[in-house]
Amino acid sequence: MVQNNHSEDQAKVDKATSISLSSGIHTHAVHTSWALITEQSTYALGVTNEGYILNLHWGPRLLTLDDLPVPLLPPDRSSQDLLANAREEYPGAGGLHYGETAAKVLFADGVRDLDLRYQRFEVEEADACDGLPVLTLFLRDTVYPLLVTLRYQVDTVNDLIIRSATFTNEGSDTIRLERVFSAVWHLPSQYTPRILTTLAGQWSEETRIQRRPITAGTALVESRRGITSLQAAPWFAIEPEHNPFTPAGQHEVYFGALAWSGNWAIRVTGDVNGTTVIAGGISDHDFVWQLGADESFATPDFIAGFAFDGLNGARQRLHRYTRKIVLPQPQAHQPRPVLYNSWEATFFDVHESGQVALAERAARLGVELFVVDDGWFAGRNNDRAGLGDWYADPHKFPQGLGPLVKHVNALGMQFGLWVEPEMVNPDSNLYRAHPDWVYFFPTRPRSLARNQLVLNLGREDVRTYLFETLNRLITQHAIAFLKWDMNRPISEPGWSEYLESGGEAREIWVRHARGVYTLMDALRAHHQDLTIESCSSGGGRADLGILRRTDQVWASDNTHPEARLLIQEGFSLELPARVMESWVTDAGRGEIPLAFRFHVAMLGALGIGGNLLHWSAEELDEAAGWIAAYKTIRPIIQEGDQCWLLSPHATGGALAAVQYTTDDQDEAVVFAFQRSRVFGEPLLPLRLQNLQANARYSIENVTVSLKLNEAKNSAVGPAQSLSGAALMARGLTLPLEHRHAYASCLLKIRRLLP
Ligand code: GLA
């Protein structure tokens, strides 16, 4: 570890600054500055004589440390705004900081002015948690005993910088933290306008792509609901506006995502000088944290990156990072099983014989994991009662869950269960025993949403109760999988007892999210093989924070294939295919061919959610064929690079095409969808990506033969094979029937041996 640039260990300090830089963290020999070099980008920062840390560059890779500018404050043009254009890495609120700030605090004597200056740095070659190089900068307030450390983790392969900050109170008086963002990012200023892309939605309509120009002012995306939220996803991308004078092929994208599942905010600010600044982290809405003597507060990670190859390049970088670094190991590299979920088939009408009948059909289709959704626990006949009482309903399961679990296991499937641990219905034994365990203000009614209240996971007794209850359930029934739901936002965020004991009740937003993390971490530590799906009325808790302890996400309650394509395209900008659970249900049945419905669900981790007792023998046969086909290409989908070749967002949902490619580019699969070609217009060739130009590839159209109940491959078109160059430059004619509504295809592309 390099301690600082005045220490004896100067091994990693680049003396010969003109040497072409390798990937990693480089320290300038003369100036206090650093270059974080990734395969395709450089992020550089340095310290001014006054002790301010400035961003010096973020974008295409620089070759030598000589390329870095000297860290200097810009000339003061207006004599009132010294720091406005200073590109500070972590500006504190106070002094002449009128622009975006990263942190705001209140000291015990009433001073509300934070003045952070650089002290020293450390470089680690590989950190203990993720094995990535890390630069840590130490800053202190000029007067008060407040230490702030800024962490820069570098994913050199994926061109990502992962930033966070930690506040430590080194004195004896409590310091009130009022904003503690994870990072402030500065894009290079430019003359031409930029476009901001974000993801917004609502129940049944998550991750819809939103695009708007960045102008002077701030665009704010955030959640104030105590969860990541259905309404906005903590992700952004910024691209140049299409401009005919931009060099062809240049498509630089800055993008980022927050690893946090509570209230969050991402603020994108432009000004009249063409600057773009992004600030984000835990939302400062209704946020205060009391930092006592010797206590520390660590922010979540804010991951951001630079891609020269457009939104597909950005999505692939985030996906690779998520698969390699974020997702729990070793599950992250095991195939996600094909699951069956009973929700849409039975809703609350869950009972042993019905579930057994579904399980038998599911097993015959090739399903590997059978999940009983809501409705299995005590008193749960509708959504008005039962939440909190996590034991099998004695009327529905007279001998408990045991016989059903045994039956499912005997059919060769694992068993999974739906739970909603953070919730309680007033009509439950748990609430009757502990009405004080929820968030509430004593003088206000407790607002119900879906007839339920939120348990205060800041309380240790609540967490202990939930751990013991869930631990017992998992142990008793060898439960392999939990669908962990969270169906309402937090309201009346009060905690009287904490307040009375001198605590700050506004901490609950953070304490709740941390409470969920702690609980999940403890359960996983006790049950190494357990996998968890994160659900919040669909995709309301899908982020890189929850994915450190969950294996997949339920992306939306909307399972209609047309809606799903749009939702999934947005989802895929942030999160990879292997975490996106996607079911074939009865939505669209009778209207949309089963093949189309399967192809849409196969874009992620395939599941079945329809009522199999109503499916005809032909439907069941075809479904078995598609499941078998999925299993053969599952590694390419779940581990490969994803590319949206035709964006349904851009075509208004009429056409879509997605390609997945293995790391070595030897194999790919392409899914294409056509809702309709109302004018009978010709289908244009589809240009693929990510192949080896010189290699030859076979192209097979995967279809399912109903008789044989298995997948069949046939060559596409007259050409048996094409070169990678031809597939990428000229493209492929898709085997989609002329004028056919809801036509789709699945193509297997395989490199032929020379
Ligand atoms: C939420 C989930 C659904 C289902 C129901 C059960 O709405 O998103 O998938 O589990 O709860 O009540």
Coordinates of N, CA and C and ligand atoms in Angstrom, one line a residue, residues 203 341 343 348 373-374 380 418 420 450 483 485 487 535-538 554 556-557 583, ligand 1:
W203 N -46.4 1.4 -11.0 CA -46.7 0.0 -10.9 C -47.1 -0.6 -12.2
N341 N -43.9 -20.0 -10.7 CA -44.5 -19.2 -9.6 C -46.0 -19.3 -9.7
W343 N -48.4 -17.4 -8.4 CA -49.2 -16.2 -8.1 C -50.3 -16.0 -9.1
F348 N -54.7 -15.7 -4.1 CA -54.6 -16.1 -2.7 C -55.2 -17.5 -2.4
D373 N -46.3 -18.5 -4.1 CA -46.3 -17.0 -3.9 C -47.2 -16.7 -2.7
D374 N -47.7 -15.5 -2.6 CA -48.5 -15.0 -1.5 C -49.7 -16.0 -1.3
R380 N -54.3 -15.8 5.5 CA -54.0 -15.0 4.3 C -55.0 -15.5 3.2
W418 N -42.7 -17.2 -1.1 CA -42.9 -15.7 -1.1 C -43.0 -15.3 0.4
E420 N -42.9 -11.4 2.8 CA -42.9 -9.9 2.8 C -42.5 -9.5 4.2
R450 N -52.3 -0.9 0.7 CA -52.6 -2.4 0.5 C -52.9 -3.0 1.9
K483 N -38.8 -15.3 -2.4 CA -39.2 -14.1 -3.1 C -39.5 -13.1 -2.0
D485 N -40.6 -9.7 -0.9 CA -41.5 -8.6 -1.4 C -41.5 -7.4 -0.5
N487 N -44.3 -4.3 -0.4 CA -45.4 -3.8 -1.3 C -45.9 -2.4 -1.0
C535 N -38.2 -8.1 -4.7 CA -39.5 -7.7 -5.4 C -40.0 -6.6 -4.6
S536 N -40.6 -5.6 -5.2 CA -41.3 -4.6 -4.5 C -42.4 -4.1 -5.4
S537 N -43.6 -4.8 -5.3 CA -44.7 -4.6 -6.2 C -44.2 -4.7 -7.6
G538 N -43.3 -5.6 -7.9 CA -42.7 -5.6 -9.2 C -41.2 -5.2 -9.0
W554 N -37.6 -9.3 -9.5 CA -38.8 -9.4 -10.2 C -39.1 -8.1 -10.8
S556 N -41.2 -6.7 -13.0 CA -42.5 -6.0 -13.1 C -43.7 -7.0 -12.9
D557 N -44.8 -6.6 -12.3 CA -46.0 -7.4 -12.3 C -46.6 -7.5 -13.6
W583 N -41.5 -14.2 -16.6 CA -42.3 -15.3 -16.7 C -43.2 -15.3 -18.0
Ligands
GLA1 C1 -46.7 -8.1 -5.3 C2 -45.7 -8.8 -6.3 C3 -46.4 -9.9 -7.0 C4 -47.1 -10.9 -6.0 C5 -48.0 -10.1 -5.1 C6 -48.4 -11.0 -4.0 O1 -47.6 -7.4 -6.0 O2 -45.1 -7.9 -7.1 O3 -45.6 -10.6 -7.9 O4 -46.0 -11.5 -5.3 O5 -47.3 -9.0 -4.5 O6 -49.3 -10.4 -3.1

